PDB file of C-alpha atoms in Angstrom:
ATOM      1  CA  MET A1278     -42.111   2.056 -11.453  1.00 67.00           C
ATOM      2  CA  SER A1279     -39.170  -0.758 -12.421  1.00 84.00           C
ATOM      3  CA  TYR A1280     -36.023  -1.052 -10.207  1.00 90.00           C
ATOM      4  CA  GLY A1281     -33.865   0.250 -13.044  1.00 89.00           C
ATOM      5  CA  THR A1282     -35.969   3.531 -13.489  1.00 91.00           C
ATOM      6  CA  VAL A1283     -35.742   4.141  -9.791  1.00 92.00           C
ATOM      7  CA  ILE A1284     -31.941   3.412  -9.782  1.00 92.00           C
ATOM      8  CA  PHE A1285     -31.618   5.831 -12.663  1.00 93.00           C
ATOM      9  CA  ALA A1286     -33.700   8.572 -11.052  1.00 93.00           C
ATOM     10  CA  GLN A1287     -31.533   8.305  -8.077  1.00 92.00           C
ATOM     11  CA  ILE A1288     -28.497   8.592 -10.179  1.00 93.00           C
ATOM     12  CA  ALA A1289     -29.569  11.507 -11.914  1.00 93.00           C
ATOM     13  CA  GLN A1290     -30.538  13.079  -8.454  1.00 92.00           C
ATOM     14  CA  MET A1291     -26.829  12.287  -7.210  1.00 92.00           C
ATOM     15  CA  PHE A1292     -25.008  13.932 -10.302  1.00 93.00           C
ATOM     16  CA  VAL A1293     -27.046  17.073  -9.784  1.00 95.00           C
ATOM     17  CA  PHE A1294     -24.947  17.233  -6.278  1.00 94.00           C
ATOM     18  CA  MET A1295     -21.778  16.355  -8.165  1.00 91.00           C
ATOM     19  CA  ALA A1296     -22.227  19.106 -10.323  1.00 94.00           C
ATOM     20  CA  VAL A1297     -22.695  21.113  -7.157  1.00 95.00           C
ATOM     21  CA  GLY A1298     -19.157  19.923  -6.219  1.00 92.00           C
ATOM     22  CA  VAL A1299     -17.452  20.747  -9.531  1.00 92.00           C
ATOM     23  CA  ALA A1300     -18.963  24.473  -9.320  1.00 94.00           C
ATOM     24  CA  LEU A1301     -17.875  24.899  -5.897  1.00 94.00           C
ATOM     25  CA  PHE A1302     -14.530  23.806  -6.698  1.00 91.00           C
ATOM     26  CA  LYS A1303     -14.216  25.913 -10.060  1.00 91.00           C
ATOM     27  CA  THR A1304     -15.341  28.678  -8.303  1.00 92.00           C
ATOM     28  CA  GLY A1305     -12.876  28.660  -5.477  1.00 88.00           C
ATOM     29  CA  ARG A1306     -15.536  28.227  -3.009  1.00 86.00           C
ATOM     30  CA  MET A1307     -14.156  24.998  -1.896  1.00 87.00           C
ATOM     31  CA  GLY A1308     -10.616  24.034  -2.587  1.00 79.00           C
ATOM     32  CA  GLY A1309      -8.880  20.719  -1.852  1.00 76.00           C
ATOM     33  CA  PRO A1310      -8.487  20.978   1.736  1.00 80.00           C
ATOM     34  CA  GLY A1311     -12.373  21.816   1.948  1.00 81.00           C
ATOM     35  CA  ALA A1312     -12.896  18.375  -0.140  1.00 80.00           C
ATOM     36  CA  LYS A1313     -10.550  16.548   2.216  1.00 81.00           C
ATOM     37  CA  ASP A1314     -12.333  17.809   5.449  1.00 87.00           C
ATOM     38  CA  LEU A1315     -15.672  16.792   3.857  1.00 86.00           C
ATOM     39  CA  GLY A1316     -14.141  13.248   2.967  1.00 84.00           C
ATOM     40  CA  SER A1317     -12.984  12.736   6.551  1.00 85.00           C
ATOM     41  CA  LEU A1318     -16.615  13.850   7.998  1.00 91.00           C
ATOM     42  CA  LEU A1319     -17.989  11.134   5.572  1.00 89.00           C
ATOM     43  CA  LEU A1320     -15.581   8.516   6.840  1.00 86.00           C
ATOM     44  CA  TYR A1321     -15.408   9.039  10.404  1.00 90.00           C
ATOM     45  CA  VAL A1322     -18.885  10.352  11.098  1.00 93.00           C
ATOM     46  CA  VAL A1323     -21.718   9.633   8.302  1.00 92.00           C
ATOM     47  CA  ILE A1324     -20.989   6.246   7.187  1.00 92.00           C
ATOM     48  CA  PRO A1325     -20.297   4.925  10.706  1.00 93.00           C
ATOM     49  CA  VAL A1326     -23.695   6.566  11.650  1.00 94.00           C
ATOM     50  CA  VAL A1327     -25.524   4.748   8.656  1.00 93.00           C
ATOM     51  CA  ILE A1328     -24.015   1.315   9.647  1.00 93.00           C
ATOM     52  CA  VAL A1329     -24.817   1.741  13.683  1.00 94.00           C
ATOM     53  CA  ARG A1330     -28.431   3.051  12.475  1.00 93.00           C
ATOM     54  CA  SER A1331     -29.202   0.346  10.040  1.00 93.00           C
ATOM     55  CA  LEU A1332     -27.971  -2.503  12.669  1.00 94.00           C
ATOM     56  CA  TRP A1333     -29.507  -0.796  15.971  1.00 93.00           C
ATOM     57  CA  THR A1334     -33.127  -2.324  15.104  1.00 91.00           C
ATOM     58  CA  GLU A1335     -35.240  -5.088  16.863  1.00 89.00           C
ATOM     59  CA  ARG A1336     -33.537  -8.441  17.188  1.00 92.00           C
ATOM     60  CA  THR A1337     -35.543 -10.938  15.336  1.00 93.00           C
ATOM     61  CA  ALA A1338     -34.858 -14.435  13.649  1.00 94.00           C
ATOM     62  CA  ARG A1339     -35.244 -13.007  10.284  1.00 93.00           C
ATOM     63  CA  THR A1340     -32.823 -10.028  10.956  1.00 93.00           C
ATOM     64  CA  THR A1341     -30.262 -12.556  12.422  1.00 94.00           C
ATOM     65  CA  GLN A1342     -30.615 -14.556   9.334  1.00 95.00           C
ATOM     66  CA  VAL A1343     -29.867 -11.752   7.116  1.00 95.00           C
ATOM     67  CA  ILE A1344     -26.918 -10.533   9.031  1.00 95.00           C
ATOM     68  CA  VAL A1345     -25.319 -14.031   8.806  1.00 95.00           C
ATOM     69  CA  GLU A1346     -26.084 -14.852   5.240  1.00 95.00           C
ATOM     70  CA  THR A1347     -25.189 -11.418   3.693  1.00 96.00           C
ATOM     71  CA  PHE A1348     -21.991 -11.719   5.914  1.00 95.00           C
ATOM     72  CA  PHE A1349     -20.778 -14.879   3.878  1.00 96.00           C
ATOM     73  CA  LEU A1350     -22.509 -13.633   0.684  1.00 96.00           C
ATOM     74  CA  ALA A1351     -20.533 -10.181   0.832  1.00 96.00           C
ATOM     75  CA  LEU A1352     -17.231 -11.793   1.397  1.00 97.00           C
ATOM     76  CA  ALA A1353     -17.775 -14.201  -1.303  1.00 97.00           C
ATOM     77  CA  LEU A1354     -18.557 -11.432  -3.967  1.00 97.00           C
ATOM     78  CA  LEU A1355     -15.654  -9.317  -2.872  1.00 97.00           C
ATOM     79  CA  ALA A1356     -13.555 -12.565  -3.072  1.00 97.00           C
ATOM     80  CA  LEU A1357     -14.591 -12.787  -6.803  1.00 97.00           C
ATOM     81  CA  ALA A1358     -13.717  -9.172  -7.606  1.00 97.00           C
ATOM     82  CA  ILE A1359     -10.583  -9.100  -6.034  1.00 97.00           C
ATOM     83  CA  VAL A1360      -9.538 -12.208  -7.821  1.00 97.00           C
ATOM     84  CA  VAL A1361     -10.965 -11.635 -11.198  1.00 97.00           C
ATOM     85  CA  SER A1362      -9.255  -7.809 -10.941  1.00 97.00           C
ATOM     86  CA  ARG A1363      -5.758  -9.473  -9.923  1.00 96.00           C
ATOM     87  CA  VAL A1364      -6.063 -11.412 -12.944  1.00 96.00           C
ATOM     88  CA  ALA A1365      -7.136  -8.793 -15.566  1.00 95.00           C
ATOM     89  CA  PHE A1366      -4.507  -6.181 -13.945  1.00 95.00           C
ATOM     90  CA  ARG A1367      -1.697  -8.466 -12.715  1.00 90.00           C
ATOM     91  CA  ARG A1368       0.846  -5.845 -13.612  1.00 86.00           C
ATOM     92  CA  ASP A1369      -0.745  -2.936 -12.183  1.00 92.00           C
ATOM     93  CA  GLY A1370      -2.003  -2.939  -8.643  1.00 92.00           C
ATOM     94  CA  LEU A1371      -3.811   0.237  -8.579  1.00 93.00           C
ATOM     95  CA  LEU A1372      -5.830  -0.700 -11.564  1.00 95.00           C
ATOM     96  CA  ALA A1373      -6.696  -3.972  -9.933  1.00 96.00           C
ATOM     97  CA  PHE A1374      -7.648  -2.077  -6.679  1.00 95.00           C
ATOM     98  CA  SER A1375      -9.751   0.306  -8.496  1.00 95.00           C
ATOM     99  CA  SER A1376     -11.753  -2.645 -10.271  1.00 97.00           C
ATOM    100  CA  ALA A1377     -12.037  -4.884  -7.365  1.00 96.00           C
ATOM    101  CA  PHE A1378     -13.632  -2.116  -4.777  1.00 96.00           C
ATOM    102  CA  SER A1379     -16.771  -0.651  -5.214  1.00 95.00           C
ATOM    103  CA  ASN A1380     -18.256   2.537  -3.849  1.00 92.00           C
ATOM    104  CA  ALA A1381     -20.502   0.388  -1.893  1.00 93.00           C
ATOM    105  CA  GLY A1382     -21.189   3.221   1.077  1.00 88.00           C
ATOM    106  CA  PHE A1383     -21.120   6.699  -0.538  1.00 86.00           C
ATOM    107  CA  VAL A1384     -23.113   5.238  -3.782  1.00 91.00           C
ATOM    108  CA  GLY A1385     -24.552   1.746  -2.537  1.00 93.00           C
ATOM    109  CA  ILE A1386     -26.199   3.095   0.192  1.00 92.00           C
ATOM    110  CA  PRO A1387     -28.265   5.855  -1.489  1.00 92.00           C
ATOM    111  CA  LEU A1388     -29.313   3.451  -4.437  1.00 94.00           C
ATOM    112  CA  VAL A1389     -30.368   0.766  -2.343  1.00 95.00           C
ATOM    113  CA  GLU A1390     -32.370   3.112   0.099  1.00 92.00           C
ATOM    114  CA  ALA A1391     -34.266   4.069  -2.880  1.00 91.00           C
ATOM    115  CA  ALA A1392     -34.691   0.970  -4.549  1.00 91.00           C
ATOM    116  CA  MET A1393     -35.890  -1.030  -1.596  1.00 92.00           C
ATOM    117  CA  GLY A1394     -36.444   1.565   1.176  1.00 89.00           C
ATOM    118  CA  GLU A1395     -34.312   2.377   3.942  1.00 84.00           C
ATOM    119  CA  GLY A1396     -34.289  -0.608   6.015  1.00 88.00           C
ATOM    120  CA  ALA A1397     -32.776  -2.459   3.341  1.00 92.00           C
ATOM    121  CA  VAL A1398     -29.327  -0.976   3.966  1.00 93.00           C
ATOM    122  CA  ILE A1399     -29.105  -3.669   6.779  1.00 94.00           C
ATOM    123  CA  TYR A1400     -28.737  -6.002   3.660  1.00 96.00           C
ATOM    124  CA  ILE A1401     -25.255  -4.400   2.499  1.00 95.00           C
ATOM    125  CA  VAL A1402     -23.788  -2.925   5.938  1.00 94.00           C
ATOM    126  CA  CYS A1403     -21.599  -6.491   6.237  1.00 94.00           C
ATOM    127  CA  MET A1404     -20.222  -5.688   2.453  1.00 96.00           C
ATOM    128  CA  ILE A1405     -19.176  -2.435   3.353  1.00 94.00           C
ATOM    129  CA  GLY A1406     -17.599  -3.777   6.665  1.00 92.00           C
ATOM    130  CA  TRP A1407     -15.942  -6.179   4.695  1.00 93.00           C
ATOM    131  CA  LEU A1408     -14.792  -3.764   1.817  1.00 94.00           C
ATOM    132  CA  ASN A1409     -12.978  -1.468   3.975  1.00 90.00           C
ATOM    133  CA  ALA A1410     -11.217  -4.001   6.034  1.00 92.00           C
ATOM    134  CA  LEU A1411     -10.087  -5.697   2.594  1.00 94.00           C
ATOM    135  CA  GLN A1412      -9.073  -2.300   1.291  1.00 93.00           C
ATOM    136  CA  ALA A1413      -6.720  -1.597   3.995  1.00 88.00           C
ATOM    137  CA  SER A1414      -5.479  -5.110   3.873  1.00 91.00           C
ATOM    138  CA  VAL A1415      -5.426  -6.615   0.202  1.00 92.00           C
ATOM    139  CA  GLY A1416      -5.891  -3.316  -1.385  1.00 90.00           C
ATOM    140  CA  VAL A1417      -2.896  -1.717   0.265  1.00 89.00           C
ATOM    141  CA  LEU A1418      -0.957  -5.094  -0.635  1.00 91.00           C
ATOM    142  CA  MET A1419      -2.140  -4.267  -4.259  1.00 91.00           C
ATOM    143  CA  ILE A1420      -1.036  -0.968  -4.366  1.00 89.00           C
ATOM    144  CA  THR A1421       2.546  -1.461  -2.876  1.00 88.00           C
ATOM    145  CA  GLY A1422       3.612  -5.005  -3.600  1.00 85.00           C
ATOM    146  CA  ASP A1423       5.032  -5.008   0.289  1.00 81.00           C
ATOM    147  CA  ARG A1424       3.266  -7.017   2.607  1.00 82.00           C
ATOM    148  CA  ALA A1425       5.018  -4.970   5.223  1.00 79.00           C
ATOM    149  CA  SER A1426       3.267  -2.019   4.310  1.00 80.00           C
ATOM    150  CA  VAL A1427      -0.064  -3.623   5.488  1.00 81.00           C
ATOM    151  CA  ARG A1428      -0.936  -2.682   9.228  1.00 84.00           C
ATOM    152  CA  PRO A1429      -3.396  -4.824  11.406  1.00 84.00           C
ATOM    153  CA  ARG A1430      -3.628  -1.726  13.309  1.00 84.00           C
ATOM    154  CA  ALA A1431      -4.775   0.346  10.716  1.00 81.00           C
ATOM    155  CA  VAL A1432      -7.467  -2.274  10.000  1.00 84.00           C
ATOM    156  CA  MET A1433      -8.566  -2.754  13.482  1.00 88.00           C
ATOM    157  CA  THR A1434      -9.150   1.074  13.818  1.00 89.00           C
ATOM    158  CA  ASN A1435     -10.948   1.832  10.792  1.00 89.00           C
ATOM    159  CA  PRO A1436     -13.883   3.772  11.718  1.00 91.00           C
ATOM    160  CA  ILE A1437     -16.255   1.601   9.365  1.00 90.00           C
ATOM    161  CA  ILE A1438     -14.937  -1.679  11.420  1.00 92.00           C
ATOM    162  CA  ILE A1439     -15.530  -0.118  14.567  1.00 94.00           C
ATOM    163  CA  SER A1440     -18.997   1.101  13.692  1.00 95.00           C
ATOM    164  CA  PHE A1441     -19.865  -2.264  12.374  1.00 93.00           C
ATOM    165  CA  ALA A1442     -18.817  -3.943  15.680  1.00 94.00           C
ATOM    166  CA  LEU A1443     -21.042  -1.445  17.734  1.00 95.00           C
ATOM    167  CA  GLY A1444     -23.761  -1.907  15.521  1.00 94.00           C
ATOM    168  CA  LEU A1445     -23.762  -5.769  15.980  1.00 94.00           C
ATOM    169  CA  ALA A1446     -23.261  -5.085  19.842  1.00 95.00           C
ATOM    170  CA  LEU A1447     -26.219  -3.199  20.114  1.00 94.00           C
ATOM    171  CA  TYR A1448     -28.282  -5.531  18.051  1.00 94.00           C
ATOM    172  CA  ALA A1449     -26.940  -8.609  20.064  1.00 93.00           C
ATOM    173  CA  LEU A1450     -27.852  -6.696  23.452  1.00 93.00           C
ATOM    174  CA  GLY A1451     -31.258  -5.745  22.000  1.00 91.00           C
ATOM    175  CA  ALA A1452     -30.671  -2.344  23.335  1.00 89.00           C
ATOM    176  CA  PRO A1453     -33.806   0.205  22.840  1.00 90.00           C
ATOM    177  CA  GLU A1454     -33.173   3.022  20.419  1.00 86.00           C
ATOM    178  CA  PRO A1455     -34.032   6.216  21.899  1.00 91.00           C
ATOM    179  CA  ALA A1456     -36.382   8.590  19.867  1.00 91.00           C
ATOM    180  CA  PHE A1457     -33.899  11.472  20.382  1.00 93.00           C
ATOM    181  CA  ALA A1458     -30.765   9.120  19.338  1.00 91.00           C
ATOM    182  CA  SER A1459     -33.061   7.870  16.231  1.00 91.00           C
ATOM    183  CA  ASP A1460     -33.513  11.473  15.376  1.00 94.00           C
ATOM    184  CA  VAL A1461     -30.102  12.828  15.611  1.00 95.00           C
ATOM    185  CA  LEU A1462     -28.557   9.575  13.726  1.00 94.00           C
ATOM    186  CA  ALA A1463     -31.316  10.297  10.955  1.00 93.00           C
ATOM    187  CA  THR A1464     -30.162  13.611  10.473  1.00 95.00           C
ATOM    188  CA  ILE A1465     -26.585  12.898  10.235  1.00 95.00           C
ATOM    189  CA  ALA A1466     -26.992   9.665   7.737  1.00 92.00           C
ATOM    190  CA  GLY A1467     -28.986  11.960   5.681  1.00 92.00           C
ATOM    191  CA  LEU A1468     -25.754  13.922   4.763  1.00 92.00           C
ATOM    192  CA  ASN A1469     -24.192  10.645   3.055  1.00 90.00           C
ATOM    193  CA  THR A1470     -25.537  11.293  -0.602  1.00 89.00           C
ATOM    194  CA  PRO A1471     -25.001  15.155  -0.906  1.00 92.00           C
ATOM    195  CA  ALA A1472     -21.727  15.460   0.579  1.00 91.00           C
ATOM    196  CA  ALA A1473     -20.449  12.159  -0.876  1.00 88.00           C
ATOM    197  CA  MET A1474     -21.282  13.349  -4.284  1.00 90.00           C
ATOM    198  CA  ILE A1475     -20.012  17.137  -3.755  1.00 92.00           C
ATOM    199  CA  VAL A1476     -16.607  15.505  -2.840  1.00 88.00           C
ATOM    200  CA  CYS A1477     -16.533  13.388  -5.837  1.00 87.00           C
ATOM    201  CA  GLY A1478     -17.566  16.561  -7.931  1.00 89.00           C
ATOM    202  CA  SER A1479     -14.451  18.173  -6.599  1.00 89.00           C
ATOM    203  CA  TYR A1480     -12.581  15.434  -7.701  1.00 84.00           C
ATOM    204  CA  LEU A1481     -13.966  15.786 -11.180  1.00 85.00           C
ATOM    205  CA  ALA A1482     -13.410  19.482 -11.334  1.00 88.00           C
ATOM    206  CA  GLN A1483      -9.516  18.723 -10.799  1.00 83.00           C
ATOM    207  CA  VAL A1484      -9.087  16.246 -14.088  1.00 81.00           C
ATOM    208  CA  LYS A1485      -9.152  17.345 -17.953  1.00 80.00           C
ATOM    209  CA  LEU A1486     -11.163  15.515 -20.641  1.00 73.00           C
ATOM    210  CA  ARG A1487      -8.060  14.997 -22.454  1.00 76.00           C
ATOM    211  CA  ASP A1488      -6.798  12.968 -19.269  1.00 73.00           C
ATOM    212  CA  PHE A1489      -9.750  10.204 -19.754  1.00 72.00           C
ATOM    213  CA  ALA A1490      -8.988  10.232 -23.584  1.00 69.00           C
ATOM    214  CA  THR A1491      -5.089   9.180 -23.102  1.00 68.00           C
ATOM    215  CA  SER A1492      -5.507   6.609 -20.283  1.00 72.00           C
ATOM    216  CA  GLY A1493      -6.397   3.059 -21.624  1.00 73.00           C
ATOM    217  CA  GLY A1494      -6.043   1.751 -18.044  1.00 87.00           C
ATOM    218  CA  VAL A1495      -8.945   3.815 -16.797  1.00 91.00           C
ATOM    219  CA  TRP A1496     -11.262   2.476 -19.612  1.00 92.00           C
ATOM    220  CA  ALA A1497     -10.314  -1.016 -18.796  1.00 94.00           C
ATOM    221  CA  VAL A1498     -11.024  -0.553 -15.243  1.00 95.00           C
ATOM    222  CA  CYS A1499     -14.500   0.908 -16.365  1.00 95.00           C
ATOM    223  CA  GLY A1500     -15.291  -2.345 -18.264  1.00 96.00           C
ATOM    224  CA  MET A1501     -14.277  -4.544 -15.186  1.00 97.00           C
ATOM    225  CA  ARG A1502     -15.916  -2.650 -12.822  1.00 97.00           C
ATOM    226  CA  LEU A1503     -19.111  -1.660 -14.423  1.00 97.00           C
ATOM    227  CA  VAL A1504     -19.797  -4.809 -16.353  1.00 97.00           C
ATOM    228  CA  VAL A1505     -17.607  -7.911 -15.644  1.00 97.00           C
ATOM    229  CA  VAL A1506     -17.702  -7.995 -11.986  1.00 98.00           C
ATOM    230  CA  PRO A1507     -21.055  -6.980 -11.812  1.00 98.00           C
ATOM    231  CA  LEU A1508     -22.214 -10.018 -14.594  1.00 98.00           C
ATOM    232  CA  LEU A1509     -20.027 -12.318 -12.446  1.00 98.00           C
ATOM    233  CA  SER A1510     -21.459 -11.029  -9.354  1.00 98.00           C
ATOM    234  CA  LEU A1511     -25.072 -11.828 -10.596  1.00 97.00           C
ATOM    235  CA  LEU A1512     -24.068 -15.311 -11.726  1.00 97.00           C
ATOM    236  CA  LEU A1513     -22.578 -15.998  -8.500  1.00 97.00           C
ATOM    237  CA  LEU A1514     -25.584 -14.749  -6.532  1.00 97.00           C
ATOM    238  CA  ALA A1515     -27.993 -16.746  -8.886  1.00 96.00           C
ATOM    239  CA  ALA A1516     -25.909 -19.790  -8.222  1.00 95.00           C
ATOM    240  CA  LEU A1517     -26.196 -19.536  -4.424  1.00 91.00           C
ATOM    241  CA  PRO A1518     -29.660 -20.344  -2.396  1.00 85.00           C
ATOM    242  CA  TRP A1519     -29.177 -17.497  -0.119  1.00 87.00           C
ATOM    243  CA  GLY A1520     -28.384 -14.882  -3.099  1.00 88.00           C
ATOM    244  CA  HIS A1521     -32.062 -14.343  -4.375  1.00 92.00           C
ATOM    245  CA  GLY A1522     -34.491 -12.040  -3.286  1.00 94.00           C
ATOM    246  CA  GLU A1523     -34.069  -8.245  -2.172  1.00 94.00           C
ATOM    247  CA  VAL A1524     -30.919  -9.664  -0.199  1.00 96.00           C
ATOM    248  CA  GLY A1525     -29.405 -10.468  -3.647  1.00 96.00           C
ATOM    249  CA  LEU A1526     -30.471  -7.522  -5.465  1.00 97.00           C
ATOM    250  CA  ALA A1527     -29.368  -4.944  -2.636  1.00 97.00           C
ATOM    251  CA  LEU A1528     -25.635  -6.926  -2.850  1.00 97.00           C
ATOM    252  CA  LEU A1529     -25.652  -6.758  -6.478  1.00 97.00           C
ATOM    253  CA  ILE A1530     -26.303  -3.000  -6.326  1.00 97.00           C
ATOM    254  CA  ALA A1531     -23.469  -2.518  -3.880  1.00 97.00           C
ATOM    255  CA  ALA A1532     -21.365  -4.807  -6.072  1.00 97.00           C
ATOM    256  CA  SER A1533     -22.065  -2.982  -9.362  1.00 97.00           C
ATOM    257  CA  ALA A1534     -21.437   0.640  -7.939  1.00 96.00           C
ATOM    258  CA  PRO A1535     -18.413   2.610  -9.480  1.00 95.00           C
ATOM    259  CA  THR A1536     -14.694   2.696  -8.050  1.00 94.00           C
ATOM    260  CA  GLY A1537     -14.469   3.859  -4.240  1.00 87.00           C
ATOM    261  CA  ALA A1538     -13.281   7.205  -3.688  1.00 83.00           C
ATOM    262  CA  ASN A1539     -10.757   5.460  -0.867  1.00 84.00           C
ATOM    263  CA  VAL A1540      -8.678   4.287  -3.998  1.00 86.00           C
ATOM    264  CA  ALA A1541      -7.593   8.025  -4.510  1.00 82.00           C
ATOM    265  CA  ILE A1542      -6.948   8.186  -0.652  1.00 81.00           C
ATOM    266  CA  TYR A1543      -4.891   5.139  -0.686  1.00 82.00           C
ATOM    267  CA  ALA A1544      -2.859   5.937  -3.665  1.00 83.00           C
ATOM    268  CA  ALA A1545      -2.001   9.183  -2.120  1.00 78.00           C
ATOM    269  CA  GLN A1546      -0.948   7.600   1.223  1.00 77.00           C
ATOM    270  CA  TYR A1547       1.306   5.143  -0.401  1.00 80.00           C
ATOM    271  CA  GLU A1548       2.682   7.012  -3.269  1.00 72.00           C
ATOM    272  CA  GLY A1549       0.554   5.142  -5.944  1.00 72.00           C
ATOM    273  CA  ASP A1550      -0.689   7.164  -9.073  1.00 81.00           C
ATOM    274  CA  TYR A1551      -3.139   9.374  -7.653  1.00 81.00           C
ATOM    275  CA  LYS A1552      -3.973  10.762 -10.762  1.00 82.00           C
ATOM    276  CA  THR A1553      -5.166   7.777 -12.623  1.00 87.00           C
ATOM    277  CA  ALA A1554      -7.014   6.834  -9.069  1.00 87.00           C
ATOM    278  CA  VAL A1555      -8.985  10.183  -9.288  1.00 86.00           C
ATOM    279  CA  LEU A1556      -9.721   9.261 -13.009  1.00 89.00           C
ATOM    280  CA  THR A1557     -10.900   6.086 -12.344  1.00 91.00           C
ATOM    281  CA  VAL A1558     -13.303   7.381  -9.646  1.00 90.00           C
ATOM    282  CA  CYS A1559     -14.559   9.887 -11.961  1.00 88.00           C
ATOM    283  CA  ALA A1560     -14.918   7.576 -15.353  1.00 91.00           C
ATOM    284  CA  THR A1561     -16.602   4.925 -13.570  1.00 94.00           C
ATOM    285  CA  THR A1562     -19.105   7.415 -11.583  1.00 91.00           C
ATOM    286  CA  ILE A1563     -19.680   8.792 -14.714  1.00 90.00           C
ATOM    287  CA  LEU A1564     -20.320   5.911 -16.672  1.00 94.00           C
ATOM    288  CA  SER A1565     -22.397   4.400 -14.003  1.00 94.00           C
ATOM    289  CA  ILE A1566     -25.650   6.298 -14.710  1.00 92.00           C
ATOM    290  CA  ILE A1567     -25.960   4.011 -17.834  1.00 95.00           C
ATOM    291  CA  SER A1568     -24.360   0.634 -16.434  1.00 96.00           C
ATOM    292  CA  LEU A1569     -26.341   0.652 -13.199  1.00 95.00           C
ATOM    293  CA  PRO A1570     -30.067   0.986 -14.083  1.00 95.00           C
ATOM    294  CA  LEU A1571     -29.181  -1.882 -16.855  1.00 95.00           C
ATOM    295  CA  LEU A1572     -27.478  -4.284 -14.339  1.00 95.00           C
ATOM    296  CA  ILE A1573     -29.936  -3.841 -11.847  1.00 95.00           C
ATOM    297  CA  SER A1574     -33.049  -4.259 -14.223  1.00 96.00           C
ATOM    298  CA  LEU A1575     -31.475  -7.294 -15.347  1.00 96.00           C
ATOM    299  CA  GLY A1576     -30.479  -8.499 -11.739  1.00 96.00           C
ATOM    300  CA  ALA A1577     -34.120  -7.701 -10.583  1.00 95.00           C
ATOM    301  CA  ALA A1578     -35.479 -10.045 -13.578  1.00 95.00           C
ATOM    302  CA  VAL A1579     -33.123 -12.994 -12.452  1.00 96.00           C
ATOM    303  CA  LEU A1580     -32.911 -12.595  -8.751  1.00 96.00           C
ATOM    304  CA  LEU A1581     -36.539 -11.745  -7.847  1.00 94.00           C
ATOM    305  CA  ALA A1582     -37.979 -14.236 -10.261  1.00 81.00           C
TER     306      ALA A1582
END
């Protein structure tokens, strides 16, 4: 089965969970506060557990090399996305944020697992760490335009950053992973895909079709986030000696994911355009069922050749 087919099948499954979120919201079984609480569970528990679990592994020369390489590759890919998005949307920081930052955690992780296996998540943990640090700093600056709004403490206390540091410490120390801990972490990590898509479905249930038709900025973000940024990312990976093989393909999957749900959280927190933020999350997520299989098929042909 080709990578594109695997990605398509996984996205289709994710859309089923999203439909559950829509149904729960529309029938009043889950309101805004419930979706917010589920989002907090994902941010503060599930994704941190996924990161710690992926790094809590046997220390080998190859794994160390992968962590070092992906640390710099992920930063390069995110820097590229930020610069390109800032140039494209220089007058609208919220749209630039939406274009620059993908949903590497909630969407990228299950897609990488489906395409390359559970152990491949380690290829994108550095990207997830960098992405959250840059969202809380550069991303906030994009939305507010005010350097004073960037709080270093908020970056350092981000649960994703803390879990990344903890995972690296466990890896560096070569700490053994007890079977009981492994089972508990695996169970919690399994919540990532269904919970994340249910939350996304609750977002989708709150918007109207006519809102998509009247927002040109949202469609511009779709083009940048789903086509331009991924293609430029593929070119960069193909040009770099470390960017080939399954490592490069995993990073491409994460870089090609739709807009991260955090854009809505930050928009609400810093008085940005929350409605537009939600529209970009929903629109890019829906259209990714077309863009991702095509891009990953192309990426596999280039990076695995």
